[in-house]
PDB file of C-alpha atoms and ligand atoms in Angstrom:
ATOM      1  CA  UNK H1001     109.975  86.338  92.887  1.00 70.00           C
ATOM      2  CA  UNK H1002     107.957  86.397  96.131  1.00 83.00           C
ATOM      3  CA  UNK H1003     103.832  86.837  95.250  1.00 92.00           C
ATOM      4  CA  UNK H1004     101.306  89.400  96.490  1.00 96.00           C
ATOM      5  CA  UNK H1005      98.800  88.576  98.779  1.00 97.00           C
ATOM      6  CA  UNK H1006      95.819  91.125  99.491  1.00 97.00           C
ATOM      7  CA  UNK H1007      92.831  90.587 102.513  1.00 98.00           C
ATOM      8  CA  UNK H1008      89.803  92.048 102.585  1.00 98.00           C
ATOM      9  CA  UNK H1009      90.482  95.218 101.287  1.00 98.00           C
ATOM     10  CA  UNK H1010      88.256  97.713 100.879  1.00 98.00           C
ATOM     11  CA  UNK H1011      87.884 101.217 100.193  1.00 98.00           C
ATOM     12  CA  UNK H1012      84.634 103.853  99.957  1.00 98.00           C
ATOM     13  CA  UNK H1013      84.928 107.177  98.413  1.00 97.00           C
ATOM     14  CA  UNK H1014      83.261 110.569  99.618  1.00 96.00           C
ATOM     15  CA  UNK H1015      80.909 110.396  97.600  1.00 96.00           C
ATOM     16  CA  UNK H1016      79.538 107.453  99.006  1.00 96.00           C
ATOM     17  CA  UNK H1017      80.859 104.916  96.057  1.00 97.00           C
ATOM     18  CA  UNK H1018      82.129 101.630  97.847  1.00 98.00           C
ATOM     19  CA  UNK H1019      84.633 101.208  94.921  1.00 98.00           C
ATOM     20  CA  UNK H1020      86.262  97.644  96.798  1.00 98.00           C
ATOM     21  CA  UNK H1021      84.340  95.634  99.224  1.00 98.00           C
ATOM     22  CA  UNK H1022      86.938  92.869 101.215  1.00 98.00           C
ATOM     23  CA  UNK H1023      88.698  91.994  98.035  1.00 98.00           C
ATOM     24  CA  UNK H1024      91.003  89.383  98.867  1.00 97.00           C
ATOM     25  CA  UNK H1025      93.403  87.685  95.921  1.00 96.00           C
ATOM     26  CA  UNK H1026      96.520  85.681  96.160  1.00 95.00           C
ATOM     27  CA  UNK H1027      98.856  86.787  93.124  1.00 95.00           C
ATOM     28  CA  UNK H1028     101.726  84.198  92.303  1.00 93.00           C
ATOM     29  CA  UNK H1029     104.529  85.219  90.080  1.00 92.00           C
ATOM     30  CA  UNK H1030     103.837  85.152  86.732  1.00 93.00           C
ATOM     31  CA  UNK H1031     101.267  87.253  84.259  1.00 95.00           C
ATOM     32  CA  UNK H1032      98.065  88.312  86.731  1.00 96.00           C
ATOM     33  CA  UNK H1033      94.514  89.523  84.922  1.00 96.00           C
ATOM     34  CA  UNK H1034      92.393  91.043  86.722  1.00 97.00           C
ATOM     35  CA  UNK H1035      89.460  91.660  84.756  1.00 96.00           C
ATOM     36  CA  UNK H1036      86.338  93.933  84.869  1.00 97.00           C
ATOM     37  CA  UNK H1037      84.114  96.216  83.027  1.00 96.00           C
ATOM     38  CA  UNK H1038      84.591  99.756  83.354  1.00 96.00           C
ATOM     39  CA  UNK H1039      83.555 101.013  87.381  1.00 97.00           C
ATOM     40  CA  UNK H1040      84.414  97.411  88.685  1.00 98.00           C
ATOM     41  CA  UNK H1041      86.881  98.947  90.778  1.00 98.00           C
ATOM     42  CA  UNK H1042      90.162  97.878  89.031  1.00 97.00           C
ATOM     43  CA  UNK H1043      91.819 101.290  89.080  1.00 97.00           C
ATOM     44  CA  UNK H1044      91.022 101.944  93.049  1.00 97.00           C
ATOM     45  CA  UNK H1045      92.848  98.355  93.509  1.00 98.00           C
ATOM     46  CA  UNK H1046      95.701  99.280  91.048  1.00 97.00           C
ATOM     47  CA  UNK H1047      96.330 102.257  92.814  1.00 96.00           C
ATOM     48  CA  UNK H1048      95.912 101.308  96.146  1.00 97.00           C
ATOM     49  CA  UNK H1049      98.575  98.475  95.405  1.00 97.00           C
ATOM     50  CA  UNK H1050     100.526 101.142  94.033  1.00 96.00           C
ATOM     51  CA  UNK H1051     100.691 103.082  97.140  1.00 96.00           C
ATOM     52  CA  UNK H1052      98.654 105.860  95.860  1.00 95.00           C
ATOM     53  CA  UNK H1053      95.628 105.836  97.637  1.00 96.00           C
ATOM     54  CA  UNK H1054      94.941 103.727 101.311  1.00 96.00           C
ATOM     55  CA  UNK H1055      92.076 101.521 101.466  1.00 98.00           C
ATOM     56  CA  UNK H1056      89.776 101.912 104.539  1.00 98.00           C
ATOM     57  CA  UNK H1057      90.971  98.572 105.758  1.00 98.00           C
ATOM     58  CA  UNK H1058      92.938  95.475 104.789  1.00 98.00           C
ATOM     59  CA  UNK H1059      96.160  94.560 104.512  1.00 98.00           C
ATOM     60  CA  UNK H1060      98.506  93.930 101.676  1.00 98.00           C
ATOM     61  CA  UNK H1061     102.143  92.030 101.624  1.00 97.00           C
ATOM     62  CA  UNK H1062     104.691  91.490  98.770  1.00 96.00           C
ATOM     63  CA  UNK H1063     107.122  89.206  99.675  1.00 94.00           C
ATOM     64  CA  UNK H1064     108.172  90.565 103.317  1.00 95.00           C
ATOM     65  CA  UNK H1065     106.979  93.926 102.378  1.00 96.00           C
ATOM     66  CA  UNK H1066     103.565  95.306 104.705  1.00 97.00           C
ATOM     67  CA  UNK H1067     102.388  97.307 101.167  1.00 97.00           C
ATOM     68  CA  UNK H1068      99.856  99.958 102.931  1.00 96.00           C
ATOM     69  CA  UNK H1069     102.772 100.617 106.125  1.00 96.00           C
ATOM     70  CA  UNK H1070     105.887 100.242 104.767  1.00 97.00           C
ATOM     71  CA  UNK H1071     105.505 102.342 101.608  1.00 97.00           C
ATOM     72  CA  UNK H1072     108.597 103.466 100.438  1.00 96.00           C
ATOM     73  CA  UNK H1073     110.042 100.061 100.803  1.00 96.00           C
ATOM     74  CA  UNK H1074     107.749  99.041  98.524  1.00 96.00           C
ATOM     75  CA  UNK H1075     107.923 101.943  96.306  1.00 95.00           C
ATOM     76  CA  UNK H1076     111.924 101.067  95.440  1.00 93.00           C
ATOM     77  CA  UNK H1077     110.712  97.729  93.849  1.00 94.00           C
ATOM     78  CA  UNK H1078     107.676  99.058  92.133  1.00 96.00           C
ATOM     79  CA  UNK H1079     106.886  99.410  88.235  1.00 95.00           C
ATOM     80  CA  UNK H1080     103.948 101.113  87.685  1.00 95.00           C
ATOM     81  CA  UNK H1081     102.052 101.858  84.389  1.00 94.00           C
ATOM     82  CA  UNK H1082      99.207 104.398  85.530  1.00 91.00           C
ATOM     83  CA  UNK H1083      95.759 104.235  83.473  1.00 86.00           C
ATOM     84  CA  UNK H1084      96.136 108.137  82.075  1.00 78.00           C
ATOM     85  CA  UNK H1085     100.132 108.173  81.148  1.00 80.00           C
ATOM     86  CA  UNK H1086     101.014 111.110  79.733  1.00 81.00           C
ATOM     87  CA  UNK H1087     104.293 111.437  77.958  1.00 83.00           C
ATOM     88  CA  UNK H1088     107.042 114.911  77.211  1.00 90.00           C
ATOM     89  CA  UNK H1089     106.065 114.526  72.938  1.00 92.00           C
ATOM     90  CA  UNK H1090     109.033 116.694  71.930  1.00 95.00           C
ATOM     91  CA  UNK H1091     111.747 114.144  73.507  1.00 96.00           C
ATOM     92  CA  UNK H1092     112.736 110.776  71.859  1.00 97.00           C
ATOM     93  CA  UNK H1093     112.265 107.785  73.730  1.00 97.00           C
ATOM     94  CA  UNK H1094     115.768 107.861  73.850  1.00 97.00           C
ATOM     95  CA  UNK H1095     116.034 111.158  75.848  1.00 96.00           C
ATOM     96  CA  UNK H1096     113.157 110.745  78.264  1.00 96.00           C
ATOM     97  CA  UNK H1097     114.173 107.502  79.553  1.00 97.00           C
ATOM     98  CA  UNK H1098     117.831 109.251  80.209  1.00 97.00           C
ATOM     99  CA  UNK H1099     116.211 111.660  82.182  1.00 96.00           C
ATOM    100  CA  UNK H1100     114.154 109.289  84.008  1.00 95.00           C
ATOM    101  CA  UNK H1101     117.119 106.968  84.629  1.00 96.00           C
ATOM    102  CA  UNK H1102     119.228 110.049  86.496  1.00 96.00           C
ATOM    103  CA  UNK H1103     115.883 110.833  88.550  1.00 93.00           C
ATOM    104  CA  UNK H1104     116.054 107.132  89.770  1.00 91.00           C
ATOM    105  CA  UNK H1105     119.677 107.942  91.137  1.00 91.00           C
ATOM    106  CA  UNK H1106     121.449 106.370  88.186  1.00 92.00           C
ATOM    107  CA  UNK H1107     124.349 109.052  88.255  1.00 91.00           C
ATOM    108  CA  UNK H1108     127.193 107.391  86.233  1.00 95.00           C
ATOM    109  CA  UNK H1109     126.710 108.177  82.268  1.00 95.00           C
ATOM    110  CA  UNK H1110     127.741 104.500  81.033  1.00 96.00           C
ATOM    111  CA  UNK H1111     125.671 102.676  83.361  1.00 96.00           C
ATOM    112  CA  UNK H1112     122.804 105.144  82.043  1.00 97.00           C
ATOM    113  CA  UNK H1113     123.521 104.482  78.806  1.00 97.00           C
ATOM    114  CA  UNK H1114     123.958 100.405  79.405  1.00 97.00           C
ATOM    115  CA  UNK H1115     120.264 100.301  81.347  1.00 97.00           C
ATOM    116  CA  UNK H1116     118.428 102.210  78.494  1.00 97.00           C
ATOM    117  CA  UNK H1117     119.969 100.338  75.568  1.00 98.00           C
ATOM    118  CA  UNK H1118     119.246  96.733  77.692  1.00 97.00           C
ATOM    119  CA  UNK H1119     115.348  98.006  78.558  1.00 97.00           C
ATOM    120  CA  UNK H1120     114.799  99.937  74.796  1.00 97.00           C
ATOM    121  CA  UNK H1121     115.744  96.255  73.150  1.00 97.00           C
ATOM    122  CA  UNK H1122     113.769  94.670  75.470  1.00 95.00           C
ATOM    123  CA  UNK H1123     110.410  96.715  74.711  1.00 95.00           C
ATOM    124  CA  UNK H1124     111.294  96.779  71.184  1.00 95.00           C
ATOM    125  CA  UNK H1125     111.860 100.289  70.323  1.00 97.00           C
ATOM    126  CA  UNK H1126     115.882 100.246  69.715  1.00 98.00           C
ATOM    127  CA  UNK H1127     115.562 101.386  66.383  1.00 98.00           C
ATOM    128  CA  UNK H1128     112.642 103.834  67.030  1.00 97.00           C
ATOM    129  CA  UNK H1129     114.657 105.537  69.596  1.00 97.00           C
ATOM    130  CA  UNK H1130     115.814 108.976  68.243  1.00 98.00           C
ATOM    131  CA  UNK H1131     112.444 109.566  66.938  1.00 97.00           C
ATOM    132  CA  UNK H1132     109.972 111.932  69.304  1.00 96.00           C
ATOM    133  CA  UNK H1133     107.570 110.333  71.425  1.00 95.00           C
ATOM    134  CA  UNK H1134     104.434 112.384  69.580  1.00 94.00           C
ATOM    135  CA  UNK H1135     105.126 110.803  66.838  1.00 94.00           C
ATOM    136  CA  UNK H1136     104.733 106.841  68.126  1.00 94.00           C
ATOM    137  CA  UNK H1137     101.743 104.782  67.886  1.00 92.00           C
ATOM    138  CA  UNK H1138      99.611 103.935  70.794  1.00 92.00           C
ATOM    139  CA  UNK H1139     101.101 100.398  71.418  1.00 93.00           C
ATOM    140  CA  UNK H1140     105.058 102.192  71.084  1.00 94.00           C
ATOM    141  CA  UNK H1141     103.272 104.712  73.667  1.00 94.00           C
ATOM    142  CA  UNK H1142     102.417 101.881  76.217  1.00 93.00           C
ATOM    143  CA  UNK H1143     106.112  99.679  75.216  1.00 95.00           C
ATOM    144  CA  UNK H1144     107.542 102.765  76.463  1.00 96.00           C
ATOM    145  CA  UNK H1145     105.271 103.564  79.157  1.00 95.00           C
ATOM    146  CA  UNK H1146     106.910 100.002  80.299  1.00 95.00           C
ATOM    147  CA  UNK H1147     110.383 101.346  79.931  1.00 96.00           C
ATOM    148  CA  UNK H1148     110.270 103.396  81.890  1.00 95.00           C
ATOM    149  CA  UNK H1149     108.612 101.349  84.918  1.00 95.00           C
ATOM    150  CA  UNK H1150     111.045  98.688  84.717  1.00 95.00           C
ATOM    151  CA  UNK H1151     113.512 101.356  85.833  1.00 95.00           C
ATOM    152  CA  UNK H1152     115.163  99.939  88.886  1.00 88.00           C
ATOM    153  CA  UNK H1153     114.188  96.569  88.393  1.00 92.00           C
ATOM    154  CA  UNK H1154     110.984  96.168  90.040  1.00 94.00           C
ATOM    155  CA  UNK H1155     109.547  93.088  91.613  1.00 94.00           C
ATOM    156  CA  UNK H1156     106.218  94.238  90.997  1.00 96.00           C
ATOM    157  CA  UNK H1157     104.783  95.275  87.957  1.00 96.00           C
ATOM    158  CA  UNK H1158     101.364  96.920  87.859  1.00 97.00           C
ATOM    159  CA  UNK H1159      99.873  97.844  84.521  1.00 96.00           C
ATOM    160  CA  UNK H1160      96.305  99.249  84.391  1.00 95.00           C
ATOM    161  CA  UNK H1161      94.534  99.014  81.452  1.00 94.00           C
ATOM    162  CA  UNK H1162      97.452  99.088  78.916  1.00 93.00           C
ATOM    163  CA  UNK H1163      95.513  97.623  76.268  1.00 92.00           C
ATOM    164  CA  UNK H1164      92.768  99.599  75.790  1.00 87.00           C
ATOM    165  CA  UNK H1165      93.381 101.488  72.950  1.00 85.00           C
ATOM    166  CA  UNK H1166      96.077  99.089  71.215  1.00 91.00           C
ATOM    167  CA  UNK H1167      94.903  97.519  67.315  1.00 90.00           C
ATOM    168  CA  UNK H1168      95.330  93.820  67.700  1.00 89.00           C
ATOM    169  CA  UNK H1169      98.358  93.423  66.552  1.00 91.00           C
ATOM    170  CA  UNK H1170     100.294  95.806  68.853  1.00 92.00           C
ATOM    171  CA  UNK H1171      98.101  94.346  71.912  1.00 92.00           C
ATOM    172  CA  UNK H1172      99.306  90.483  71.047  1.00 92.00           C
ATOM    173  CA  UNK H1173     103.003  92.017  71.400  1.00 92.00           C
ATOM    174  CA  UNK H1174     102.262  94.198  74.424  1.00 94.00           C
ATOM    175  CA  UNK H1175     101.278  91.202  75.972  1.00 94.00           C
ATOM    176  CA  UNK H1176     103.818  89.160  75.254  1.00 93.00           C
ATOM    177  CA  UNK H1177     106.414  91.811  76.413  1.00 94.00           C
ATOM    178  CA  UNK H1178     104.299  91.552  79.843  1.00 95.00           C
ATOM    179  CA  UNK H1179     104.750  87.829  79.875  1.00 94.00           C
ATOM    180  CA  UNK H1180     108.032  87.403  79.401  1.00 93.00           C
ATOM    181  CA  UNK H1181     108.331  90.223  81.897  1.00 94.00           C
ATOM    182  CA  UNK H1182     106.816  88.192  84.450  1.00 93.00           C
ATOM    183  CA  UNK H1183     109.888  85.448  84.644  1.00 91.00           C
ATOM    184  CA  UNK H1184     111.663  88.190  86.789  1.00 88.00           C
ATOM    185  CA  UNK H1185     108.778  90.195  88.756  1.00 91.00           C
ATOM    186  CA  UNK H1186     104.587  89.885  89.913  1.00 95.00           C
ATOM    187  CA  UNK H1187     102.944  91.099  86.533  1.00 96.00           C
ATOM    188  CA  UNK H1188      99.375  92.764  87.649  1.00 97.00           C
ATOM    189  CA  UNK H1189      97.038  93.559  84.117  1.00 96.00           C
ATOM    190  CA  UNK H1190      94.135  95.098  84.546  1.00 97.00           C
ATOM    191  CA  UNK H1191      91.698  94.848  81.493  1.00 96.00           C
ATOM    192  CA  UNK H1192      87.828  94.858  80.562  1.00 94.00           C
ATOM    193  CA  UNK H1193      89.270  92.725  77.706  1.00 92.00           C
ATOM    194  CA  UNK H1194      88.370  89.106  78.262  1.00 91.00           C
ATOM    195  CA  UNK H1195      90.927  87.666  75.384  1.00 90.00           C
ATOM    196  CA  UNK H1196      93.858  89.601  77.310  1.00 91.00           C
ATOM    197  CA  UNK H1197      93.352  87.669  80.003  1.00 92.00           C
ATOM    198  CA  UNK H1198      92.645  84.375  78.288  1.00 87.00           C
ATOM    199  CA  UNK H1199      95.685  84.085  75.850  1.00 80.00           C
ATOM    200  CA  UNK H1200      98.552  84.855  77.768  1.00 87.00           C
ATOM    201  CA  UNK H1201      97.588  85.181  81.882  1.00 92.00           C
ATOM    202  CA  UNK H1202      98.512  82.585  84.187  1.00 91.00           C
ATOM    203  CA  UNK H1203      96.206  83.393  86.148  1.00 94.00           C
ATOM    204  CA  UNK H1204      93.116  85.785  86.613  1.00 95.00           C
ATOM    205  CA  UNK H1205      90.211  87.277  88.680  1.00 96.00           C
ATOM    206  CA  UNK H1206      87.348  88.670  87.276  1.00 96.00           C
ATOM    207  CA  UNK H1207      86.363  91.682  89.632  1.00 97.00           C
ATOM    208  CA  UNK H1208      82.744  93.303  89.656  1.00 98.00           C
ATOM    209  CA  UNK H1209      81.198  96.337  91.768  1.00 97.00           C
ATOM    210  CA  UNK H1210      84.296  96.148  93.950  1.00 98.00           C
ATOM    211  CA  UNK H1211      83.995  92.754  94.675  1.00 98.00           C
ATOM    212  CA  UNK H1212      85.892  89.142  93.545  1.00 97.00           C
ATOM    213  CA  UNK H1213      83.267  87.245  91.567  1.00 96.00           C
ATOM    214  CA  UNK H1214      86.212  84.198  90.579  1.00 92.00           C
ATOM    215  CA  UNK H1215      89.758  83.592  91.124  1.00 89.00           C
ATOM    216  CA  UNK H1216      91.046  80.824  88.313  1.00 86.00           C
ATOM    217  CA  UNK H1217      93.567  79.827  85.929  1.00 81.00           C
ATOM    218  CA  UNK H1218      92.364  81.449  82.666  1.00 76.00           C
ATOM    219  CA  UNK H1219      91.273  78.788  80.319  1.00 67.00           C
ATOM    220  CA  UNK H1220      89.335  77.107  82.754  1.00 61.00           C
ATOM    221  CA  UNK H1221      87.640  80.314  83.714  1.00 60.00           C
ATOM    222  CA  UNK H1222      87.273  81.794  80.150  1.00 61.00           C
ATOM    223  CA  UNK H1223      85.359  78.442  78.775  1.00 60.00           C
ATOM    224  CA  UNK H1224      83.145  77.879  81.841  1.00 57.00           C
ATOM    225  CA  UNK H1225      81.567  82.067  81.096  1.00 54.00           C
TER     226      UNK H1225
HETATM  227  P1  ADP L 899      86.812 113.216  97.471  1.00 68.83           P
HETATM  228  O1  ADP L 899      85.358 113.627  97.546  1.00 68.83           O
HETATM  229  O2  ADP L 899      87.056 111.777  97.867  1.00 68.83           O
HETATM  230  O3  ADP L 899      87.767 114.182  98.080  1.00 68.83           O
HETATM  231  P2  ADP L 899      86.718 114.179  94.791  1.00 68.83           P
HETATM  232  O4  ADP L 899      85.266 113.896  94.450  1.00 68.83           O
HETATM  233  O5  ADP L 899      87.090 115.561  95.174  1.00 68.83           O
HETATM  234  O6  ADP L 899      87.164 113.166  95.932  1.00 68.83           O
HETATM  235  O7  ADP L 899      87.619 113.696  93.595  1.00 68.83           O
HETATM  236  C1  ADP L 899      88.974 113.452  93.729  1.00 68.83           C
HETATM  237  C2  ADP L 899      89.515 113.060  92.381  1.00 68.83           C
HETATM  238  O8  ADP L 899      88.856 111.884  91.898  1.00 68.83           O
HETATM  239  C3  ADP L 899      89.299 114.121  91.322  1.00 68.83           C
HETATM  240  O9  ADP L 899      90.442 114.143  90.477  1.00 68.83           O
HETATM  241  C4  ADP L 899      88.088 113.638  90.558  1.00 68.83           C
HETATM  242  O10 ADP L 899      88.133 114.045  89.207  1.00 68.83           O
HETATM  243  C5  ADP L 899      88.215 112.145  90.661  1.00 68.83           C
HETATM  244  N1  ADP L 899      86.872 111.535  90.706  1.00 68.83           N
HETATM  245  C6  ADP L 899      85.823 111.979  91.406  1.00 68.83           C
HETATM  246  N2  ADP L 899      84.761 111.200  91.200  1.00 68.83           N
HETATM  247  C7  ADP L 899      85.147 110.243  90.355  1.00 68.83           C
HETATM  248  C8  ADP L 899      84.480 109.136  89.764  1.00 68.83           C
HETATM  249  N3  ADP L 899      83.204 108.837  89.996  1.00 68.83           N
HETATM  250  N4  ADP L 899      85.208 108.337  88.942  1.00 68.83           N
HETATM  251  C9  ADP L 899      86.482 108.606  88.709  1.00 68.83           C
HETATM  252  N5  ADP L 899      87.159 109.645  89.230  1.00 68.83           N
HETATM  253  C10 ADP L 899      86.491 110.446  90.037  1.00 68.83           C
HETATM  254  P1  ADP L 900      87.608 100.670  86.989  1.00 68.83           P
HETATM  255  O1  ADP L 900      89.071 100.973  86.981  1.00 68.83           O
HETATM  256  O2  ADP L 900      87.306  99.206  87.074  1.00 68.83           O
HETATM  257  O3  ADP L 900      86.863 101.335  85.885  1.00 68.83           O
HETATM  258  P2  ADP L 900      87.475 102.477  89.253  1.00 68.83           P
HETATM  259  O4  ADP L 900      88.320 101.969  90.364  1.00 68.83           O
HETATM  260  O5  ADP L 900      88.000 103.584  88.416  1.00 68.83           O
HETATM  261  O6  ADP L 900      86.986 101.257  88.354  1.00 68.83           O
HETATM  262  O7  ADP L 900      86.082 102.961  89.853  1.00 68.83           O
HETATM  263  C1  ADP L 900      85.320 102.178  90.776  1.00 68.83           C
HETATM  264  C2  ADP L 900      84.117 103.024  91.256  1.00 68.83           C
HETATM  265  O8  ADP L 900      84.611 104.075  92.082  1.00 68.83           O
HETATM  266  C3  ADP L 900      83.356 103.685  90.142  1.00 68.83           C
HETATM  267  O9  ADP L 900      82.012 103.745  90.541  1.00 68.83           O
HETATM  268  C4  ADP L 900      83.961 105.074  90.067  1.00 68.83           C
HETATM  269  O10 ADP L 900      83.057 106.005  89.550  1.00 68.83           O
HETATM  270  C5  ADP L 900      84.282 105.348  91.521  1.00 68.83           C
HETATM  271  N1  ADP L 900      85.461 106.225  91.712  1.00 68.83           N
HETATM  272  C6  ADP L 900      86.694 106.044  91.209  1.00 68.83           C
HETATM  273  N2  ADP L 900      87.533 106.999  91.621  1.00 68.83           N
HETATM  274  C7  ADP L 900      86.817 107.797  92.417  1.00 68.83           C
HETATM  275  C8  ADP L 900      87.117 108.979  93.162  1.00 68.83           C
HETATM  276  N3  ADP L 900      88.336 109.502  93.184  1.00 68.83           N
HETATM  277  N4  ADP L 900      86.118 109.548  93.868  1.00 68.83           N
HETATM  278  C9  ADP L 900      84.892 109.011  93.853  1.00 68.83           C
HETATM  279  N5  ADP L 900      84.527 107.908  93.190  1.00 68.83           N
HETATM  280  C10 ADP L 900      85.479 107.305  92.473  1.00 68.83           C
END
């Protein structure tokens, strides 16, 4: 898969808060960290990426794709796992990710039913599937939250802060679902979490009042703090 390369973007809000100041980052396919503590401005750059929100300048490309002027483009090859997800709890994992699968345009019942079974395996919850969505655990929450991006196959994958409230056990398999994710598409993580970054990440930026402090390949990075 083709990286993602961002220059000097940046972005104020009304308020007056310069959330990103000319945050440039070359992201090469595999698992990306991007860490920060909380206000560094990881959520601004994960949305911004996401086509969300524009940034008061720079300039982003995935591949051939101009991110911040050719958003729909990149919207059709986007996964994204948004900070505050908020699930239907009355439906089964099963049923929700039906529904989302016709709202992608996936009209024909047995390729429906092909795609879910293929990305429920893949995020683990095959045999969890009938059971309502209210009733799963914060780390079934985010496997499904993943589901559900990886609708449409995207080349880019942008999960913000998926660990956060995971016990370490579910957050070891969340991230290993993310990196063998990342064979196929860009992986972006976004974490205040330095041992998500150093365990599994192929590479990482640690990000600070809206600015890069470090671009490096994580154990390097991790052991030189
Ligand atoms: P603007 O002044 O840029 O129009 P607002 O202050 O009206 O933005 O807020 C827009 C959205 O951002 C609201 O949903 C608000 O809750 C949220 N928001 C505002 N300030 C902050 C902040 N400091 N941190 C996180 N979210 C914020
Ligand atoms: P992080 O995800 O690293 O916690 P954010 O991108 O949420 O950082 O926030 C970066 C800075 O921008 C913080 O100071 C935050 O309060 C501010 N901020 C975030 N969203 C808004 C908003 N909608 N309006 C105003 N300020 C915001």
């Amino acid at each position: 898969p083709a990286g993602l390369t961002i220059r000097n973007v940046s972005k104020r809000y009304a308020n007056g808060v310069q959330a990103l100041h000319q945050v440039s980052l070359r992201v090469p396919p595999g698992l990306y960290g991007l860490l920060g503590p909380n206000g560094a401005g990881k959520s601004t750059l994960m949305r911004t990426l996401a086509t969300l929100q524009e940034p008061d300048e720079g300039h982003i490309q995935l591949g051939d794709i101009d991110v911040i002027h050719q958003k729909e483009a990149l919207r059709q090859t986007l996964g994204y796992l948004p900070q505050e997800f908020g699930l239907y709890p009355k439906a089964s994992a099963a049923e929700l990710l039906d529904y989302f699968a016709v709202l992608k345009g996936l009209t024909s019942r047995t390729e429906r039913q092909a795609v879910t079974e293929a990305l429920l395996r893949q995020t683990n919850l095959w045999d969890k599937r009938h059971q309502k969505l209210g009733g799963y655990s914060g780390g079934m929450r985010q496997r499904f939250g993943v589901a559900v991006a990886l609708l449409g196959n995207p080349r880019l994958l942008i999960v913000d802060e998926p660990t956060a409230g995971l016990d370490p056990a579910e957050r070891v398999r969340f991230l290993n679902l993310l990196s063998e994710l990342s064979d196929t598409s860009v992986v972006l993580l976004s974490t205040h979490i330095v041992a998500d970054v150093a365990e599994l990440c192929t590479n990482m930026a640690i990000i600070d009042q809206g600015q890069i402090r470090l671009e490096a390949e994580p154990l390097a990075a991790v052991t030189s703090l």
